[in-house]
């Protein structure tokens, strides 16, 4: 669906690492992607693969120390977010690029009212008066489906249910009408029924407001109808990217195949194990010259331990980082 | 909020009852003859006279009767005069002060109150400021400085600090004398050229518009205030620093920065209000400590507050006086507790609106 649309954000070779007691954690290892106007990009991958660090790095919100953006550019409207001054960046944050987070409880400040927090970006970026900010907040809270917003503005986060909090978080992110909304697993902490409501809400808001979205998840199923394109991450690398339907029908990277639960040659137990490994994958400490997935890969060949495959095009915007053509089960060059 | 406050206020009588029971319990360790000081001035030496005092004031009666008498006072069976009764404001007679305990408290408390008023702001202000600075400059110079400062504050005894300060600033430099005012001020009080409206020297000096007396009072306050601050800074610094560090790492700080707030504003608007919640409790304790009379500091600087009065009474085994002060302290504690509970609700909406 993209191609003819203008590129809004272009990330190249983004690399972020953390220095810890156990050594350098290479959380993001040269991630590149593009986001066009109106496009929704899904980033999937299991816990700890670097999804959050990737998007936080974009707005340079990584806590430093221990974190450090080692390399990379991220051009947004022609300017490199990585090179902007703190002041310029603050004008982008919350106004042109907004973030929503996984746990709307901890990401809201418990001692400030929902209203104060939702209005804050508006006052900060547009300097509007209290009355105007309030009117706009009521409008946007209405839009995200919070009933009786005049009253609820005065409530504190813990007086909201989980789903309502996430709606309020979305309202807070959208109040300045950003060009890009970054959603970091916004439904993970919610009940299944509420998850679907939130996804529907964002879909509706996107159609009304026309922003681009980066949606992080580890559950591809729930966002299938929302995202246009998917980037699959593993151990800080993007290992496969394709349009969503193509990826579903025709996954090419062994990890994606495992993630989608459709790996033909793996038995049940192994499949479940693959999808549920969490914590820090030890591969984050490893050297960059092997394929990060090789130790768990059923298709691995010797080459995988000597050379890390780069992303390569396998046709029609479908890219994978793998030495093996899994479909035909043979090595590729 | 209103229900919360009403609940807290309803708790007060219960707490008061607890405090009186506690003090009354301690009084029971005394001989009836000593307890007679609760009702009369001079305890007779003659055993027969003593016997009649004990009977007259019911000191041989069951405990609940005695407790009641202690609360509301007791009619002398022969003269019909009522004496004692803490609810009547009669805490007994102080041997040490040669005056009723309550008068002793009234005379001494303004000094303690004045010291507390002057010490409170520097303690909180500097302590919290240092805590915030060292948390926001974690492991930088100011943080290391604050760490050393608080270790010294915790380990260097206050009486050593106070005595050294006295030696230097009074003994050597003659800048800041001990006591509460100079002799010439006392002379003015005695001749009536200076009116004591409130017995709070600095305030009275302003009310009389006597800046020389104001300055004299300040000179006498400086050393005790610094000594008191010195003990409390370490704890305020530590509590503020650790709760601030915790707040700075909370998720809502990421949200604040993601909104485009500059670091400073994110700290001030989002981290600080959360970090101050535990500080409110500490402030409550500090008020109690300050108003209860700071025994060591008042004694070192010869500052005539209730702390030094209680110390004198204790040194002379004047138990009725000591327990009178303890009772007064208990009342202050309950009051300060109420205030800090209410403040707690002001800073933390979760407390305010929970059904507790
Ligand atoms: N402050 C930090 N210090 C050290 N390591 C960190 C820090 N933050 C993240 N990491 C490491 O970076 C890696 C990527 O973390 P990230 O939070 O991006 O994972 P994620 O893909 O978002 O996972 P999840 O699905 O659990 O949110 C993890 O292995 C983590 O250990
Ligand atoms: Mg994450």
XYZ file of C-alpha atoms and ligand atoms in Angstrom:
721
model
C 0.000 0.000 0.000
C 2.973 2.308 0.467
C 5.487 3.344 -2.139
C 3.608 6.267 -3.579
C 3.086 7.931 -0.216
C 5.544 10.355 1.318
C 8.003 8.900 3.800
C 7.509 10.488 7.192
C 10.146 8.733 9.215
C 13.215 6.951 8.004
C 15.293 5.058 10.529
C 18.691 3.758 9.519
C 21.089 1.530 11.404
C 19.782 2.384 14.818
C 21.975 0.842 17.483
C 21.420 1.095 21.226
C 23.260 -0.669 24.000
C 23.278 -0.727 27.776
C 26.342 -1.127 29.905
C 25.496 -3.449 32.780
C 27.481 -5.338 35.379
C 27.402 -8.453 33.257
C 28.659 -6.605 30.214
C 27.330 -4.708 27.219
C 23.730 -5.513 26.379
C 23.212 -4.892 22.696
C 19.507 -4.233 22.801
C 19.079 -2.794 19.300
C 21.538 -3.765 16.573
C 21.241 -1.700 13.458
C 17.513 -1.448 12.967
C 16.269 0.270 9.801
C 12.730 0.933 8.683
C 10.532 3.488 6.987
C 7.168 4.831 7.916
C 5.000 6.561 5.326
C 2.213 9.028 5.842
C -0.903 7.298 7.067
C 0.842 3.961 7.317
C 0.660 1.636 10.299
C 3.736 -0.417 11.028
C 3.581 -3.312 13.450
C 6.703 -4.381 15.314
C 6.465 -7.886 16.756
C 8.809 -10.057 18.733
C 9.022 -11.814 22.059
C 9.746 -10.090 25.326
C 13.192 -8.539 25.578
C 13.932 -8.450 21.863
C 14.363 -4.672 21.866
C 11.020 -3.331 20.684
C 10.616 -0.771 23.427
C 14.242 0.284 23.285
C 13.896 0.838 19.541
C 11.013 3.269 19.828
C 12.308 4.956 22.964
C 15.611 5.496 21.154
C 13.757 7.271 18.368
C 12.771 10.043 20.771
C 16.012 9.647 22.713
C 14.143 8.653 25.832
C 16.579 5.907 26.753
C 17.822 6.309 30.255
C 21.433 7.255 30.024
C 23.485 5.912 31.684
C 23.254 2.927 31.343
C 21.787 3.270 27.856
C 23.497 4.795 24.862
C 22.448 5.270 21.273
C 25.613 4.135 19.585
C 24.758 4.708 15.989
C 22.043 5.530 13.532
C 19.924 8.227 12.010
C 16.201 8.836 12.163
C 14.975 11.422 9.694
C 11.623 12.886 10.548
C 10.306 15.600 8.208
C 13.816 15.996 6.859
C 15.535 16.433 10.226
C 17.569 13.839 12.061
C 16.048 13.170 15.469
C 19.404 11.840 16.620
C 21.157 15.134 15.914
C 18.518 17.570 17.141
C 19.193 19.704 20.176
C 17.273 18.780 23.301
C 15.104 21.829 22.774
C 14.194 20.966 19.183
C 13.491 17.411 20.225
C 11.192 18.565 23.014
C 9.125 20.344 20.407
C 8.680 17.058 18.548
C 7.985 14.919 21.598
C 4.337 14.821 22.528
C 3.376 17.181 19.762
C 4.445 15.621 16.447
C 5.405 12.190 17.712
C 3.512 10.801 20.690
C 3.931 7.654 22.705
C 1.487 5.437 24.520
C 2.683 2.713 26.821
C 1.991 -0.754 28.008
C 0.816 -0.142 31.535
C -1.396 2.925 31.722
C -1.365 2.672 35.515
C 2.333 3.169 36.077
C 2.773 5.508 33.117
C 0.255 7.941 34.569
C 1.368 10.058 37.483
C -0.665 8.892 40.500
C -0.842 12.275 42.217
C -2.048 14.374 39.292
C -5.543 14.292 37.872
C -6.256 12.747 34.496
C -7.274 16.189 33.304
C -4.011 17.851 34.310
C -2.059 15.124 32.572
C -4.128 15.012 29.417
C -3.993 18.787 29.015
C -0.295 19.078 29.762
C 1.045 18.518 26.200
C -1.418 21.033 24.831
C -0.442 23.754 27.280
C 3.202 22.949 26.822
C 3.321 22.939 23.039
C 0.568 25.296 22.017
C 0.442 27.497 25.082
C -3.343 27.462 25.125
C -5.314 28.854 28.029
C -6.697 26.678 30.790
C -10.254 27.048 29.500
C -9.337 26.176 25.910
C -7.225 23.253 27.041
C -10.117 21.968 29.073
C -12.529 22.266 26.179
C -10.127 20.403 23.920
C -9.493 17.737 26.571
C -13.216 17.156 26.931
C -13.523 16.884 23.178
C -10.720 14.369 22.857
C -11.835 12.314 25.852
C -15.215 12.106 24.190
C -13.539 10.929 21.040
C -11.754 8.080 22.803
C -15.030 6.990 24.345
C -14.840 8.263 27.903
C -18.307 9.212 28.999
C -18.945 12.232 31.152
C -15.494 13.704 30.485
C -16.182 17.005 32.298
C -16.361 15.071 35.550
C -13.718 12.501 34.794
C -11.118 15.177 34.141
C -10.991 15.679 37.879
C -10.417 12.014 38.617
C -7.090 10.467 39.465
C -5.644 7.601 37.411
C -6.435 4.937 39.978
C -10.111 5.868 39.802
C -10.159 4.724 36.185
C -10.431 1.125 35.042
C -7.531 -0.280 33.031
C -9.282 0.140 29.707
C -10.392 3.684 30.553
C -6.861 4.579 31.569
C -5.541 3.377 28.240
C -8.209 5.439 26.489
C -7.127 8.461 28.507
C -3.506 7.740 27.614
C -4.479 7.695 23.947
C -6.319 10.981 24.401
C -3.223 12.461 26.025
C -1.066 11.306 23.130
C -3.412 12.611 20.464
C -4.368 15.926 22.002
C -1.793 17.831 19.921
C -2.744 15.911 16.747
C 0.645 14.267 16.195
C 1.827 12.963 12.849
C 3.051 9.742 14.391
C 1.595 7.735 17.240
C 3.898 5.139 18.736
C 2.083 2.500 20.748
C 4.261 0.248 22.879
C 2.168 -2.845 23.569
C -0.802 -0.742 24.611
C -3.094 -3.712 25.042
C -0.841 -6.202 26.810
C -1.957 -5.235 30.305
C -5.662 -5.371 29.428
C -8.402 -8.016 29.307
C -8.898 -9.689 25.958
C -12.244 -8.014 25.292
C -10.831 -4.616 26.185
C -7.818 -5.250 23.948
C -10.063 -5.539 20.905
C -11.915 -2.361 21.878
C -8.675 -0.424 22.111
C -7.503 -1.693 18.728
C -10.849 -0.727 17.190
C -10.640 2.682 18.801
C -7.192 3.356 17.406
C -8.339 2.212 13.980
C -11.237 4.622 14.137
C -9.046 7.486 15.346
C -6.506 6.820 12.609
C -9.222 7.062 9.990
C -10.459 10.318 11.491
C -7.103 11.967 12.193
C -4.897 10.372 9.580
C -1.761 9.869 11.648
C 0.859 7.198 11.050
C 1.233 4.535 13.696
C 3.996 2.301 14.967
C 2.321 -0.442 16.939
C 4.414 -2.767 19.061
C 2.998 -6.084 20.122
C 3.911 -9.647 20.713
C 0.534 -10.836 19.573
C 0.204 -10.527 15.851
C -3.324 -11.871 15.857
C -4.897 -8.936 17.581
C -3.524 -6.246 15.274
C -3.874 -8.058 11.957
C -6.682 -5.749 10.930
C -4.869 -2.636 12.049
C -1.358 -2.774 10.666
C -0.281 -2.448 7.050
C 3.217 -3.748 7.376
C 5.023 -5.834 9.970
C 8.632 -5.879 11.137
C 9.587 -8.961 13.116
C 12.337 -8.388 15.677
C 14.625 -10.890 17.255
C 17.482 -10.078 19.645
C 17.690 -6.488 18.539
C 17.516 -7.208 14.803
C 14.699 -6.912 12.352
C 14.695 -10.409 10.892
C 11.745 -10.140 8.554
C 9.518 -7.446 7.203
C 6.580 -7.626 4.824
C 3.046 -6.443 4.233
C 0.828 -7.966 6.843
C -1.120 -10.336 4.606
C 2.024 -11.488 2.842
C 3.656 -12.189 6.181
C 0.703 -14.219 7.356
C 0.374 -16.249 4.227
C 3.995 -16.588 3.437
C 6.343 -16.227 6.418
C 9.912 -16.838 5.329
C 12.114 -16.461 8.392
C 12.260 -19.495 10.719
C 11.604 -17.270 13.712
C 8.501 -15.725 12.177
C 7.267 -19.133 11.237
C 7.701 -20.217 14.846
C 6.060 -17.051 16.105
C 3.037 -17.598 13.908
C 2.834 -21.135 15.168
C 2.897 -22.576 11.692
C 6.333 -24.077 11.484
C 5.670 -27.272 9.557
C 8.439 -29.489 10.832
C 8.346 -28.642 14.545
C 6.260 -30.676 16.943
C 3.836 -29.092 19.395
C 6.044 -28.901 22.487
C 8.903 -27.274 20.705
C 6.632 -24.764 19.127
C 5.183 -23.697 22.402
C 8.614 -23.414 23.939
C 9.743 -21.110 21.182
C 6.835 -18.795 21.585
C 7.157 -18.526 25.337
C 10.863 -17.995 26.054
C 11.322 -14.711 27.830
C 13.803 -12.777 29.978
C 17.094 -11.564 28.583
C 18.006 -13.763 25.667
C 21.702 -14.516 26.215
C 22.255 -13.644 22.590
C 22.201 -9.959 23.499
C 25.729 -10.336 24.842
C 26.968 -12.295 21.872
C 29.245 -11.110 19.104
C 27.665 -9.729 15.986
C 29.123 -12.324 13.645
C 26.620 -15.124 14.076
C 22.929 -15.286 13.321
C 21.218 -14.493 16.627
C 18.526 -17.082 16.032
C 20.884 -19.889 15.060
C 20.962 -21.637 18.466
C 17.185 -22.097 18.391
C 16.762 -22.544 14.670
C 15.687 -25.896 13.255
C 17.083 -24.977 9.814
C 20.480 -23.759 10.861
C 23.535 -24.508 8.785
C 27.224 -23.954 9.492
C 27.171 -20.575 7.854
C 24.748 -19.278 10.436
C 27.482 -19.499 13.066
C 30.056 -17.699 10.951
C 28.143 -14.874 9.396
C 25.142 -12.846 10.437
C 22.717 -12.538 7.542
C 21.642 -9.037 6.479
C 18.100 -8.226 5.470
C 17.617 -9.088 1.810
C 14.718 -8.657 -0.500
C 12.846 -11.799 -1.398
C 10.363 -9.981 -3.569
C 7.663 -7.338 -3.345
C 8.882 -5.503 -0.255
C 9.301 -8.776 1.598
C 12.676 -8.877 3.329
C 14.263 -11.559 5.512
C 17.579 -11.940 7.293
C 18.271 -15.646 6.805
C 20.736 -17.767 4.906
C 18.218 -20.473 4.253
C 15.216 -20.547 1.988
C 12.986 -22.219 4.498
C 10.156 -22.823 2.096
C 12.360 -24.881 -0.163
C 14.766 -25.706 2.663
C 17.972 -24.871 0.903
C 20.770 -22.394 1.326
C 20.523 -19.106 -0.516
C 23.189 -16.717 -1.559
C -11.567 14.497 51.874
C -14.104 15.704 54.459
C -14.949 12.159 55.519
C -11.275 11.374 55.807
C -10.681 14.381 58.051
C -13.754 13.657 60.162
C -12.554 10.104 60.660
C -9.144 11.322 61.747
C -10.684 13.822 64.150
C -12.963 11.169 65.615
C -9.863 9.180 66.374
C -8.472 11.962 68.555
C -10.536 11.295 71.721
C -9.535 7.654 71.535
C -5.879 8.558 71.321
C -6.249 11.054 74.150
C -7.776 8.348 76.284
C -4.846 6.065 75.453
C -2.301 8.695 76.420
C -3.981 9.480 79.733
C -4.225 5.769 80.584
C -0.532 5.384 79.823
C 0.538 8.328 81.976
C -1.842 7.358 84.738
C -0.385 3.850 84.629
C 3.076 5.251 85.109
C 1.908 7.322 88.051
C 0.930 4.103 89.791
C 4.592 3.255 90.226
C 4.788 6.109 92.731
C 4.081 5.920 96.430
C 0.711 7.405 97.414
C 2.650 10.076 99.307
C 4.385 11.156 96.124
C 1.176 11.040 94.173
C -0.228 13.508 96.661
C 1.716 16.138 94.708
C -1.020 15.797 92.099
C -3.347 17.603 94.497
C -1.370 19.569 97.064
C 1.709 21.732 97.328
C 3.556 20.485 100.342
C 3.646 16.854 101.204
C 3.580 16.602 104.982
C 6.468 14.764 106.653
C 4.377 13.748 109.639
C 2.898 10.262 108.997
C -0.487 11.094 110.461
C -0.929 14.209 108.367
C 0.170 12.184 105.361
C -2.386 9.525 106.169
C -5.148 12.127 106.137
C -3.920 13.548 102.812
C -4.056 10.072 101.297
C -7.584 9.583 102.565
C -8.692 13.091 101.658
C -7.631 12.712 98.042
C -8.689 9.112 97.660
C -5.182 7.852 96.946
C -6.131 4.574 98.554
C -9.260 4.130 96.470
C -9.680 1.654 93.569
C -7.793 2.591 90.405
C -10.811 3.647 88.359
C -11.849 6.074 91.087
C -8.330 7.470 91.206
C -8.248 7.763 87.423
C -11.491 9.671 87.478
C -10.215 11.952 90.203
C -7.043 12.492 88.247
C -9.067 13.464 85.209
C -11.658 15.785 86.754
C -10.159 16.749 90.115
C -10.978 15.829 93.674
C -12.853 17.639 96.366
C -11.003 17.902 99.622
C -13.319 16.181 102.121
C -12.565 18.613 104.918
C -12.210 21.963 103.164
C -14.490 21.300 100.178
C -11.885 22.767 97.834
C -11.411 21.105 94.463
C -7.857 20.413 93.330
C -6.122 18.328 90.686
C -7.835 17.190 87.522
C -5.952 17.343 84.281
C -9.138 18.280 82.440
C -9.269 21.364 84.627
C -5.748 22.102 83.502
C -4.244 21.043 86.812
C -1.309 18.733 86.246
C -0.173 18.749 89.866
C 2.465 20.728 91.669
C 6.057 20.907 90.554
C 8.629 20.611 93.304
C 11.403 21.696 90.955
C 9.613 24.728 89.604
C 7.893 25.612 92.882
C 4.786 26.276 90.856
C 1.949 24.250 89.359
C 3.193 22.068 86.513
C 0.775 23.731 84.141
C 2.229 27.171 84.907
C 5.677 25.809 84.356
C 4.568 24.538 80.941
C 2.934 27.868 80.147
C 6.079 29.751 81.072
C 8.445 27.470 79.270
C 6.494 26.516 76.175
C 6.776 29.854 74.301
C 10.560 29.457 74.234
C 10.269 25.973 72.789
C 7.642 27.120 70.326
C 9.813 29.990 69.180
C 12.783 27.702 68.683
C 10.597 25.245 66.770
C 9.185 27.964 64.533
C 12.626 29.212 63.616
C 14.131 25.762 63.192
C 11.345 24.161 61.168
C 11.793 26.024 57.890
C 15.576 25.712 57.648
C 15.337 22.022 58.520
C 12.739 21.217 55.874
C 13.930 23.704 53.306
C 17.593 22.813 53.326
C 17.056 19.096 53.958
C 14.588 18.678 51.111
C 16.589 20.885 48.792
C 19.778 18.888 49.420
C 17.867 15.630 48.956
C 16.400 16.737 45.634
C 19.704 18.060 44.365
C 21.610 14.930 45.267
C 18.974 12.701 43.673
C 18.884 14.691 40.450
C 22.679 14.796 40.395
C 23.040 11.176 41.358
C 26.701 10.297 42.062
C 27.880 13.760 41.092
C 29.723 16.086 43.440
C 26.689 17.386 45.316
C 25.477 13.846 45.902
C 28.832 12.774 47.337
C 28.911 15.897 49.462
C 25.403 15.197 50.741
C 26.364 11.616 51.508
C 29.327 12.678 53.639
C 27.190 15.371 55.213
C 24.497 12.917 56.221
C 26.971 10.359 57.566
C 28.455 13.075 59.746
C 24.975 14.183 60.741
C 24.088 10.690 61.845
C 27.310 9.789 63.584
C 28.550 12.999 65.177
C 26.638 13.360 68.455
C 24.534 16.448 68.775
C 25.908 17.405 72.176
C 29.458 17.391 70.808
C 28.348 19.512 67.875
C 26.451 21.872 70.155
C 29.300 22.232 72.618
C 31.836 22.838 69.869
C 29.562 25.476 68.344
C 29.185 27.092 71.734
C 32.922 27.060 72.362
C 33.675 28.610 69.023
C 30.892 31.134 68.566
C 30.462 32.123 72.179
C 33.676 31.211 73.950
C 36.051 32.441 71.258
C 34.166 34.842 69.025
C 31.502 36.086 71.446
C 29.006 36.274 68.581
C 26.136 34.121 69.727
C 25.522 33.949 73.469
C 23.554 31.174 75.222
C 20.249 31.801 76.982
C 17.242 33.457 75.468
C 17.961 37.171 75.779
C 20.563 39.515 77.211
C 20.415 41.037 80.659
C 19.502 44.457 79.382
C 16.450 42.962 77.704
C 15.502 41.281 80.959
C 15.799 44.643 82.666
C 13.445 46.181 80.115
C 10.955 43.382 80.647
C 11.116 43.847 84.404
C 10.733 47.618 84.245
C 7.841 47.270 81.831
C 9.370 49.213 78.941
C 9.055 46.072 76.862
C 5.726 44.307 76.833
C 5.588 40.553 76.364
C 2.392 39.993 74.411
C 3.077 36.455 73.320
C 6.300 35.563 75.143
C 7.712 34.726 71.737
C 10.648 37.110 71.829
C 11.065 37.774 68.119
C 7.363 38.337 67.670
C 7.083 40.559 70.751
C 10.083 42.571 69.568
C 8.295 43.233 66.289
C 5.035 44.049 68.068
C 6.921 46.549 70.237
C 8.819 47.605 67.133
C 12.139 47.127 68.902
C 14.573 45.927 66.274
C 17.442 45.902 68.763
C 15.553 43.363 70.863
C 14.628 41.426 67.748
C 18.276 41.168 66.818
C 19.158 40.171 70.369
C 16.600 37.338 70.207
C 17.904 36.185 66.851
C 21.457 36.089 68.159
C 20.304 33.790 70.917
C 18.393 31.587 68.491
C 21.054 31.036 65.869
C 23.139 28.372 67.575
C 20.242 26.240 68.841
C 18.551 26.475 65.435
C 21.714 25.361 63.653
C 22.257 22.546 66.109
C 18.686 21.331 65.710
C 18.863 21.631 61.945
C 22.102 19.738 61.871
C 20.489 16.683 63.497
C 17.439 16.736 61.276
C 19.019 17.602 57.950
C 20.552 14.175 57.620
C 17.203 12.422 57.905
C 15.369 14.836 55.602
C 18.164 14.594 53.103
C 18.092 10.808 53.121
C 14.347 10.404 52.945
C 13.992 13.009 50.204
C 16.936 11.661 48.243
C 15.790 8.066 48.228
C 12.146 8.817 47.490
C 13.230 11.241 44.791
C 15.521 8.658 43.214
C 12.639 6.241 43.229
C 10.284 8.757 41.632
C 12.837 9.635 38.975
C 12.864 6.026 37.817
C 9.127 5.621 37.670
C 7.375 5.051 34.381
C 5.444 8.307 34.626
C 8.718 10.172 34.249
C 9.143 8.568 30.828
C 5.638 9.760 29.989
C 6.492 13.257 31.179
C 9.589 13.421 29.001
C 7.764 11.860 26.069
C 5.342 14.772 26.272
C 8.225 17.111 25.614
C 8.726 18.441 29.112
C 12.296 19.574 29.709
C 14.077 17.529 32.371
C 13.784 20.241 35.020
C 10.040 20.664 34.577
C 9.490 16.922 34.509
C 11.297 16.667 37.833
C 9.454 19.576 39.375
C 5.972 18.791 38.120
C 5.994 15.005 38.169
C 8.707 13.556 40.381
C 8.683 16.051 43.221
C 5.023 15.797 44.281
C 5.412 12.040 44.542
C 8.742 12.238 46.294
C 7.403 14.575 48.968
C 4.810 12.124 50.260
C 7.126 10.355 52.742
C 8.667 13.709 53.660
C 5.318 14.825 55.068
C 5.372 12.020 57.621
C 8.908 12.880 58.614
C 7.924 16.534 58.933
C 5.158 15.492 61.324
C 7.624 13.633 63.516
C 9.976 16.574 63.415
C 7.276 18.954 64.621
C 6.556 16.645 67.528
C 10.229 16.449 68.344
C 10.647 20.213 68.187
C 7.527 21.065 70.166
C 8.116 18.356 72.724
C 11.187 20.238 73.781
C 14.599 19.320 72.551
C 16.277 18.334 75.776
C 19.903 18.232 74.696
C 19.898 21.389 72.613
C 17.960 23.425 75.167
C 20.223 22.227 77.939
C 23.463 22.975 76.089
C 22.411 26.478 75.150
C 20.680 27.145 78.433
C 17.519 27.833 76.487
C 14.578 27.913 78.904
C 12.088 25.742 77.022
C 10.128 22.718 78.175
C 12.908 20.345 77.157
C 15.369 21.781 79.633
C 12.608 22.057 82.250
C 11.791 18.362 81.888
C 15.477 17.535 82.143
C 15.801 19.502 85.396
C 12.748 17.780 86.831
C 14.051 14.368 85.845
C 17.432 15.093 87.388
C 15.712 15.843 90.690
C 13.363 12.854 90.492
C 10.332 15.132 90.382
C 8.176 12.493 88.749
C 4.890 14.365 88.853
C 6.475 17.169 86.852
C 8.101 14.787 84.390
C 4.848 12.975 83.787
C 3.046 16.283 83.452
C 5.386 17.182 80.645
C 4.982 13.721 79.162
C 1.227 14.215 79.129
C 1.626 17.553 77.409
C 3.937 15.916 74.882
C 1.342 13.251 74.252
C -1.221 15.927 73.435
C 1.184 17.587 71.027
C 1.921 14.259 69.405
C -1.744 13.584 68.814
C -2.257 17.031 67.389
C 0.788 16.895 65.106
C -0.257 13.462 63.967
C -3.646 14.796 62.990
C -2.052 17.636 61.058
C 0.344 15.357 59.222
C -2.450 12.898 58.394
C -4.386 15.741 56.844
C -1.331 16.997 54.968
C -0.711 13.463 53.804
C -4.134 13.456 52.239
C -3.457 16.796 50.620
C -0.349 15.531 48.855
C -1.560 12.025 48.021
C -4.943 11.710 46.335
C -4.956 7.953 46.877
C -5.041 8.533 50.618
C -7.524 11.360 50.303
C -10.071 9.416 48.352
C -9.662 5.918 49.690
C -12.344 4.834 52.095
C -9.865 4.494 54.983
N 17.761 0.187 31.570
C 18.250 -0.953 31.045
N 19.410 -1.463 31.509
C 19.904 -2.592 30.985
N 19.341 -3.294 30.015
C 18.192 -2.844 29.507
C 17.588 -1.650 30.001
N 16.448 -1.436 29.306
C 16.357 -2.461 28.434
N 17.401 -3.300 28.548
C 17.639 -4.502 27.794
O 17.318 -4.294 26.459
C 16.686 -5.420 25.924
C 15.507 -5.006 25.127
O 14.521 -4.526 26.010
P 13.110 -3.988 25.520
O 12.475 -3.362 26.703
O 13.272 -3.174 24.316
O 12.350 -5.315 25.158
P 10.903 -5.440 24.556
O 11.064 -6.076 23.231
O 10.211 -4.153 24.611
O 10.249 -6.489 25.531
P 8.797 -6.498 26.181
O 7.925 -7.202 25.220
O 8.990 -7.278 27.433
O 8.399 -5.091 26.427
C 16.313 -6.334 27.052
O 17.052 -7.503 26.972
C 16.702 -5.587 28.293
O 17.368 -6.431 29.167
Mg 8.648 -3.369 25.802
